[in-house]
XYZ file of C-alpha atoms in Angstrom:
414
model
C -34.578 8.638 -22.833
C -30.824 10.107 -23.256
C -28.663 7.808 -22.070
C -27.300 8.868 -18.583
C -24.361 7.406 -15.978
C -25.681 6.071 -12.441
C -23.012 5.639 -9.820
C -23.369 4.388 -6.404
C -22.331 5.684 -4.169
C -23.842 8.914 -6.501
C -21.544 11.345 -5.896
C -18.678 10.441 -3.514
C -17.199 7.678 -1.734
C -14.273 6.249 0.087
C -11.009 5.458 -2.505
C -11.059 1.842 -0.945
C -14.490 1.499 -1.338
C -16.309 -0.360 -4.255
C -18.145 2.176 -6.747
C -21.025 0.712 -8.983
C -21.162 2.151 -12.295
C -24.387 1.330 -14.756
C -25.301 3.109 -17.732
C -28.931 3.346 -18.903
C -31.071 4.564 -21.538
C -29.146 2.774 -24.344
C -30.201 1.035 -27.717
C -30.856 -2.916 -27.030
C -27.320 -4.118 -27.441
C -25.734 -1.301 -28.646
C -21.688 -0.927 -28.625
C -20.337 1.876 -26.304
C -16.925 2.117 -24.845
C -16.547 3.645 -21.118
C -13.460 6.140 -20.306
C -12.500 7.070 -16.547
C -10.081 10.047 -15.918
C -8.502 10.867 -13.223
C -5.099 13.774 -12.627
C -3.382 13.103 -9.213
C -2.117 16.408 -7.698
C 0.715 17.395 -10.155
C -1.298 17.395 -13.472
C -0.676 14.110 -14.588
C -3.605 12.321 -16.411
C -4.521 8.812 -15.260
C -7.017 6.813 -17.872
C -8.585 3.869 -18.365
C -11.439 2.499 -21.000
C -13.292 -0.656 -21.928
C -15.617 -1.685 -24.448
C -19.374 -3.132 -23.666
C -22.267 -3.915 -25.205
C -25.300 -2.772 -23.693
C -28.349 -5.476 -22.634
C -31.372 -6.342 -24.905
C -33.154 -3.786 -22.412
C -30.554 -1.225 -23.328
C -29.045 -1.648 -19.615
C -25.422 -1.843 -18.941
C -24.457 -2.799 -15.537
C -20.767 -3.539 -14.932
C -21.304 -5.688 -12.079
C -23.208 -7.796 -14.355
C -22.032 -7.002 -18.200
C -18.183 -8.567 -18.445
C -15.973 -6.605 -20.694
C -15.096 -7.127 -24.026
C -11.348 -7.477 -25.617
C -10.003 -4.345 -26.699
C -9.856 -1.777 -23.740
C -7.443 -1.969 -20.782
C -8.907 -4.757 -19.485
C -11.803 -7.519 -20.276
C -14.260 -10.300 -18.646
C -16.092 -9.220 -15.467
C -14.355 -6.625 -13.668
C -16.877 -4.017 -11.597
C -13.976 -2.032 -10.740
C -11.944 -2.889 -14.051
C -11.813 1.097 -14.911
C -10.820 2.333 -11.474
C -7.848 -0.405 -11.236
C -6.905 -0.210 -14.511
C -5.957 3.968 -14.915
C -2.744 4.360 -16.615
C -0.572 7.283 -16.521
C -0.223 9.304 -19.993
C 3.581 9.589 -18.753
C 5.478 6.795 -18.601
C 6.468 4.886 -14.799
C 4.461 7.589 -13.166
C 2.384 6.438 -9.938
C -0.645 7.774 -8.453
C -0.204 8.607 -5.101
C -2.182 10.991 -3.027
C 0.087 14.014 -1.027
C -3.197 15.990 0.036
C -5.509 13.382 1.545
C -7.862 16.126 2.832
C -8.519 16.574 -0.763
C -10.526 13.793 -2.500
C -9.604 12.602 -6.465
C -11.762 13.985 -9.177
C -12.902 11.118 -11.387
C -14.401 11.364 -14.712
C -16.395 9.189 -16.469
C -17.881 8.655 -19.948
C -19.657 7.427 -22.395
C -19.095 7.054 -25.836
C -20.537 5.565 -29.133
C -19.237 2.471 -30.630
C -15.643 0.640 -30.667
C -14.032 2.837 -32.342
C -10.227 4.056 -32.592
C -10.647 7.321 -31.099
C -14.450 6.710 -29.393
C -17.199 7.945 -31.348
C -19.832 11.037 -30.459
C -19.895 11.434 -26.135
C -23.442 10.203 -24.903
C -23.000 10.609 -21.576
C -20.511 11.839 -18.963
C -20.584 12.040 -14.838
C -18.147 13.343 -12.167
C -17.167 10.990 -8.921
C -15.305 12.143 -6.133
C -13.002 9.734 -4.067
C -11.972 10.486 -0.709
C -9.056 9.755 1.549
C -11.194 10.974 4.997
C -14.843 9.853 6.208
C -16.516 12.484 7.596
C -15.707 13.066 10.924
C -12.190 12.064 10.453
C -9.136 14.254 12.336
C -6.024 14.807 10.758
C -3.598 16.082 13.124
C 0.191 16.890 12.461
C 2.633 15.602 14.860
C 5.601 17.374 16.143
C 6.242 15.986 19.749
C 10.241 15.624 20.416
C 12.189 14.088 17.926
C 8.425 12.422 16.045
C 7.520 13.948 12.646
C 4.276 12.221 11.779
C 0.135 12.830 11.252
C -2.079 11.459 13.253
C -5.824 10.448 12.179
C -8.214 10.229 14.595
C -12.142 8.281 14.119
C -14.867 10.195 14.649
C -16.318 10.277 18.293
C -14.200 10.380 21.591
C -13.863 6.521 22.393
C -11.015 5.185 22.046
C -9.643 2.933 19.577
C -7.099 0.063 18.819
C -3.862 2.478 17.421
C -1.447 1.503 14.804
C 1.795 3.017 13.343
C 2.314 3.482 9.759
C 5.711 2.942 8.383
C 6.493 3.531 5.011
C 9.649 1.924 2.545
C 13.141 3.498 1.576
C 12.064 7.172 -0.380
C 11.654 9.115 2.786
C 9.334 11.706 3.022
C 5.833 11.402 4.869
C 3.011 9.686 3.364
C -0.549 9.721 4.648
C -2.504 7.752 2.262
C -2.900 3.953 3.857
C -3.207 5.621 7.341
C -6.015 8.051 6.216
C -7.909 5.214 5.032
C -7.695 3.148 7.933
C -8.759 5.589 10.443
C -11.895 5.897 8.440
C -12.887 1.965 9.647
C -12.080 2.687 13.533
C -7.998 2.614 13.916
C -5.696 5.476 15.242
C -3.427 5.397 13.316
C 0.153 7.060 12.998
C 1.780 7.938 9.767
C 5.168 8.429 11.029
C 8.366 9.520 8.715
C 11.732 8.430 9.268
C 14.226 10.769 7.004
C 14.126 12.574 4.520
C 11.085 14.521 5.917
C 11.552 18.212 7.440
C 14.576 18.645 10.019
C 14.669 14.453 9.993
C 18.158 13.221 8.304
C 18.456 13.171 4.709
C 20.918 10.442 4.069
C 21.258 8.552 7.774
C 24.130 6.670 8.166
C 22.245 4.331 10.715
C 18.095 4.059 12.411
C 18.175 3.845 15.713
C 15.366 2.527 16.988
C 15.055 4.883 19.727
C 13.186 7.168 17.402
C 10.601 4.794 16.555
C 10.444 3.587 20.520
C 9.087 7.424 20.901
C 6.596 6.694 18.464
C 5.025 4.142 20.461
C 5.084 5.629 23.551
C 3.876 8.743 21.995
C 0.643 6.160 21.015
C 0.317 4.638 24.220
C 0.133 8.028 25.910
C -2.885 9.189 23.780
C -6.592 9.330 25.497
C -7.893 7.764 22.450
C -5.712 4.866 21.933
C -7.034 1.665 23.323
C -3.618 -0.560 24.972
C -1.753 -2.256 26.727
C -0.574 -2.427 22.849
C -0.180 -1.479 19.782
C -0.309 -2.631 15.707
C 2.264 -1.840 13.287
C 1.845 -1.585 9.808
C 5.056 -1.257 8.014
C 5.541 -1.350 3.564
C 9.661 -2.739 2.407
C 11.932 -1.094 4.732
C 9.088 -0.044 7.238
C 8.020 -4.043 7.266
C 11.637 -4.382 8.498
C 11.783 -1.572 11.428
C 8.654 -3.359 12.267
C 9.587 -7.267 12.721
C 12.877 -5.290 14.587
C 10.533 -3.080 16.984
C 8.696 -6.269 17.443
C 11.731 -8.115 18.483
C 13.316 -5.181 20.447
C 10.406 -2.855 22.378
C 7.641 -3.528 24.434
C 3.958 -2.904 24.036
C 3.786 -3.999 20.027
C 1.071 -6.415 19.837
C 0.468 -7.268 16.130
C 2.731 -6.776 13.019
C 1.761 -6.690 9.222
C 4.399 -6.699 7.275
C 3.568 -6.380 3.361
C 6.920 -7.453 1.252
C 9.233 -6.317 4.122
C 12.879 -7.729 4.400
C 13.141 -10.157 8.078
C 16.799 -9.409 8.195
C 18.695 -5.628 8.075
C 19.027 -3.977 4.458
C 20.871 -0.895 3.279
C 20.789 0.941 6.614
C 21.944 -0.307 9.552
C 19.844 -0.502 12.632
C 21.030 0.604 16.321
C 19.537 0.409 19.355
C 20.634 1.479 22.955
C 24.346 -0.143 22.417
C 23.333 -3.051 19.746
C 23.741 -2.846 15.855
C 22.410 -4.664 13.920
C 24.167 -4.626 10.375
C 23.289 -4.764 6.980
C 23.130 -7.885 4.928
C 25.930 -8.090 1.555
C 24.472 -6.983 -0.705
C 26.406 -8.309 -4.380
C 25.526 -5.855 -7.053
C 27.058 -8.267 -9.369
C 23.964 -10.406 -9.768
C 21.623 -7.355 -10.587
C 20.091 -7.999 -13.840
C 19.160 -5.312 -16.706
C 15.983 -5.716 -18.578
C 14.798 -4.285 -21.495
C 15.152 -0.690 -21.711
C 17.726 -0.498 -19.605
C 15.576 -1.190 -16.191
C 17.084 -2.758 -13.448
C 15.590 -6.451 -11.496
C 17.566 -6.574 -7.864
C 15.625 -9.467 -7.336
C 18.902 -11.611 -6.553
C 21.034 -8.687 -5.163
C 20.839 -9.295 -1.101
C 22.742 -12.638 -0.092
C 20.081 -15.019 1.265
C 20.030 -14.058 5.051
C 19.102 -17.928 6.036
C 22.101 -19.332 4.353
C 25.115 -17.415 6.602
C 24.843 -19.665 10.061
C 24.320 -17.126 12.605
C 23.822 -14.338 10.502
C 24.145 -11.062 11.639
C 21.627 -9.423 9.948
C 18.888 -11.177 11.002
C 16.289 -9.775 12.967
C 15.884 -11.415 16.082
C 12.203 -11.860 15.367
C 12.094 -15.061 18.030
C 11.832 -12.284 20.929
C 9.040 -10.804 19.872
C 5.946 -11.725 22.215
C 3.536 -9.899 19.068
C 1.392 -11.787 16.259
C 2.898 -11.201 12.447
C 0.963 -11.486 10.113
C 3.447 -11.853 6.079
C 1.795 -10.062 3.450
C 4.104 -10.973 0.224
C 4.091 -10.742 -3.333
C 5.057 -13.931 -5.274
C 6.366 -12.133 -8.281
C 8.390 -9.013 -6.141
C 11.331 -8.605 -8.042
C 12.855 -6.150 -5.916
C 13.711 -9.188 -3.342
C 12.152 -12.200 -2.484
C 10.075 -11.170 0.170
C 7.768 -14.808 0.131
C 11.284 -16.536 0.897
C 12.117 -14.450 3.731
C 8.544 -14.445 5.140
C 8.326 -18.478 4.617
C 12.175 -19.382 5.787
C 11.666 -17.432 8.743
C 8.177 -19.047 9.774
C 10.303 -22.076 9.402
C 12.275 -21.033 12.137
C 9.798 -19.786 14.079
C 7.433 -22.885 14.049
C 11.297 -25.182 14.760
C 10.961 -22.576 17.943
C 7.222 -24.373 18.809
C 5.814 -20.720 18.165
C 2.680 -20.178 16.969
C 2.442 -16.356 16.064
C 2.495 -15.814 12.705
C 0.915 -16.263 9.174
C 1.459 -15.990 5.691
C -0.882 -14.576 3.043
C 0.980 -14.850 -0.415
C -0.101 -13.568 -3.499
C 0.524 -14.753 -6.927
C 0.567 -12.344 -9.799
C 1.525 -9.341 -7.264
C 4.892 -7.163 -6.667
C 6.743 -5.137 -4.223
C 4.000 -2.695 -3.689
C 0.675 -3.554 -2.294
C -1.251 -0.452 -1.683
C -4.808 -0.663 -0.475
C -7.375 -1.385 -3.099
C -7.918 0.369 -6.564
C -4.887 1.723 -6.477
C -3.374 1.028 -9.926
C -0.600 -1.222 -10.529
C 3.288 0.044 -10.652
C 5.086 -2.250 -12.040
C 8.519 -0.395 -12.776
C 9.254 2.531 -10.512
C 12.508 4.811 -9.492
C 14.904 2.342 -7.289
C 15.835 4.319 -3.988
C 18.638 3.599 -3.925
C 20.650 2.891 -7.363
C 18.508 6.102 -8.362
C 17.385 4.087 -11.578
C 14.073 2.556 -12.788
C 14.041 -1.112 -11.283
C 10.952 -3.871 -12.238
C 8.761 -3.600 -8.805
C 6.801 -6.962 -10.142
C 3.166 -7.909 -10.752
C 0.317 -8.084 -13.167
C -2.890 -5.752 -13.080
C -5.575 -8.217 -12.760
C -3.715 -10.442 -9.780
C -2.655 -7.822 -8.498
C -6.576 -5.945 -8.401
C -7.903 -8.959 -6.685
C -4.523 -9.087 -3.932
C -5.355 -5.639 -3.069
C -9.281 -6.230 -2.592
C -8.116 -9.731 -0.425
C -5.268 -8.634 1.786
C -6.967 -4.885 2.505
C -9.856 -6.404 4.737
C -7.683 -9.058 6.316
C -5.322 -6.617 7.383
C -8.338 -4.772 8.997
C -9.419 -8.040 10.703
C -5.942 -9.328 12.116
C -5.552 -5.396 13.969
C -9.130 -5.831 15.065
C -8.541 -9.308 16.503
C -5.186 -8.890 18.343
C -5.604 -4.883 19.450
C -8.994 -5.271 21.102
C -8.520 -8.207 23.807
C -9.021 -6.844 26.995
């Protein structure tokens, strides 16, 4: 029998869903190194590989068969070859701009250990896609909003969330896509940067993002009195401060967002709220020439009654603190734990931490591969993001479903 690839799901499947991969037909133990490929949307090549050694029955499943040293990753890693692609161009990061499109995977097979692969015994193709069938994507252009909307199959209604993404502007789709595929409307709403929005604002005035969620609450298919909000850096931060400012936000995840006001200040109606010092002094250069801004913003909890703050004691939703232990583009588990310190001095109750060691700034949902040094916002340089590709694989796989589980819990009381 050739040998031949056997996936499951066969021949596509969800990007945040687990993929089995076995290979049968082999020789009893015989040496073979696995390859996945993958090119996001602009060209670039994404790879991973890792050696194995098939089973005396000539089996190799990777849910069973660990890894062995020598690939891009080893030990007993299932999805080791999905979390582990690499760009072929340095600092690059896979992102998806189409999510009606899925990602083209390749996968194959080759002889031996070798230093390039030996002769190609098998090969198989694996789509991964952003939208379950049945899914709506919907563009958004109501008053000042410039967002997408996804919508679950079926005309019930659902528990709705907004989607706010970090400083780099634009409009991106990909953690909202995937969470309307497991029963959430969800809004991916841009801020600037992003068609006849403000390229450079000189303030955010929360106003806008008030629209938003009235522009939620108004929908036949959103389940209230409430709303979720899922905000990433900056959008974590216009989240804690819609929390604290508008009505009808019921539940908050915040994943490595600032508590107190960075780089842009934030209005609303006749209150500003302005930015914390920042003291470019105490950057640090690492190799290469990349920047760490890890110590850059003065600690917001120091300053008695700091400004910049967010007033985050108002807010009548639950948070829920998804941080990175090792973000070095600030340190988001201080803020999260100093101000649940505060909180809890308050007698509140409303809020939780889920820290992860080993992980950085970003925390995408799962099998996304790690970025570890991107393009800095706003010192237009590469800065170190944080985190390691093995703790940061199993953060991903962790936080993903409890994110899922805290919108389910507080968006569907009666």
């Amino acid at each position: 029998m050739a040998p031949s690839i056997r996936l499951s799901p066969a021949t596509r499947s969800l990007f945040d869903e687990p993929l089995a991969i076995a290979v049968q037909g082999l020789g009893p133990r015989q040496p073979v190194t696995l390859r996945t490929s993958l090119r996001d949307e602009t060209g670039q090549l994404f790879q991973a590989s890792a050696r194995y050694q098939a089973g005396d029955d000539g089996e190799l499943d990777l849910a069973r068969c660990p890894a062995l040293p020598g690939g891009s990753f080893s030990g007993l890693e299932p999805m080791g070859l999905l979390w582990a692609l690499q760009p072929q161009k340095p600092f690059w990061r896979l992102v998806k701009r189409d999510v009606q499109s899925p990602f083209l995977l390749q996968l194959e097979v080759f002889e031996g250990h070798g230093e390039p692969p030996g002769r190609l015994l098998a090969q198989a193709q694996h789509e991964r896609a952003f939208l379950r069938d049945g899914v709506r994507r919907i563009p958004v252009r109501e008053g000042r909003i410039r967002a997408t909307l996804f919508l679950p199959p079926g005309e019930d209604t659902f528990p709705g969330i907004i989607d706010i993404h970090g400083l780099g502007g634009g409009l991106s789709e990909q953690r909202a896509s995937l969470l309307a595929n497991h029963g959430f409307v969800t809004l991916a709403l841009a801020y600037y940067q992003y068609e006849d929005l403000p390229q450079k604002p000189t303030e955010l005035r929360l106003e806008y993002f008030e629209e938003a969620v009235n522009y939620m609450l108004q929908h036949p298919q959103v389940k209230g009195p409430g709303i979720g909000l899922l905000g990433f850096s900056k959008g974590g931060e216009l989240s804690l401060a819609m929390a604290a400012f508008l009505k009808n936000i019921t539940a908050v995840a915040s994943l490595n967002g600032p508590v107190a006001t960075t780089r842009i200040p934030l209005c609303y109606k006749d209150k500003t709220i302005p930015i914390l010092t920042e003291y470019e002094q105490h950057m640090k250069v690492a190799d290469s020439n990349i920047l760490d801004t890890c110590d850059v913003l003065i600690d917001p909890f120091q300053a008695p009654g700091n400004q910049s703050l967010i007033p985050i004691e108002k807010a009548e939703a639950q948070l829920l603190f998804i941080v990175g232990q090792d973000d070095h583009v600030f340190k988001s588990e201080y803020h999260a734990t100093e101000l649940c310190k505060l909180l809890q001095a308050q007698g509140k109750e409303n809020f939780r931490i889920l820290s992860y060691p080993g992980t950085g700034h970003c925390i995408d949902p799962p099998f996304f591969p790690l970025w570890p040094i991107g393009n800095h916002p706003v010192y237009h340089r590469r800065a170190v993001l944080g985190g390691e590709f093995g703790a940061y694989a199993k953060a991903q796989v962790h936080a993903w479903p409890q994110i899922r589980a805290f919108f389910q819990k507080y968006l569907n009381d009666k």
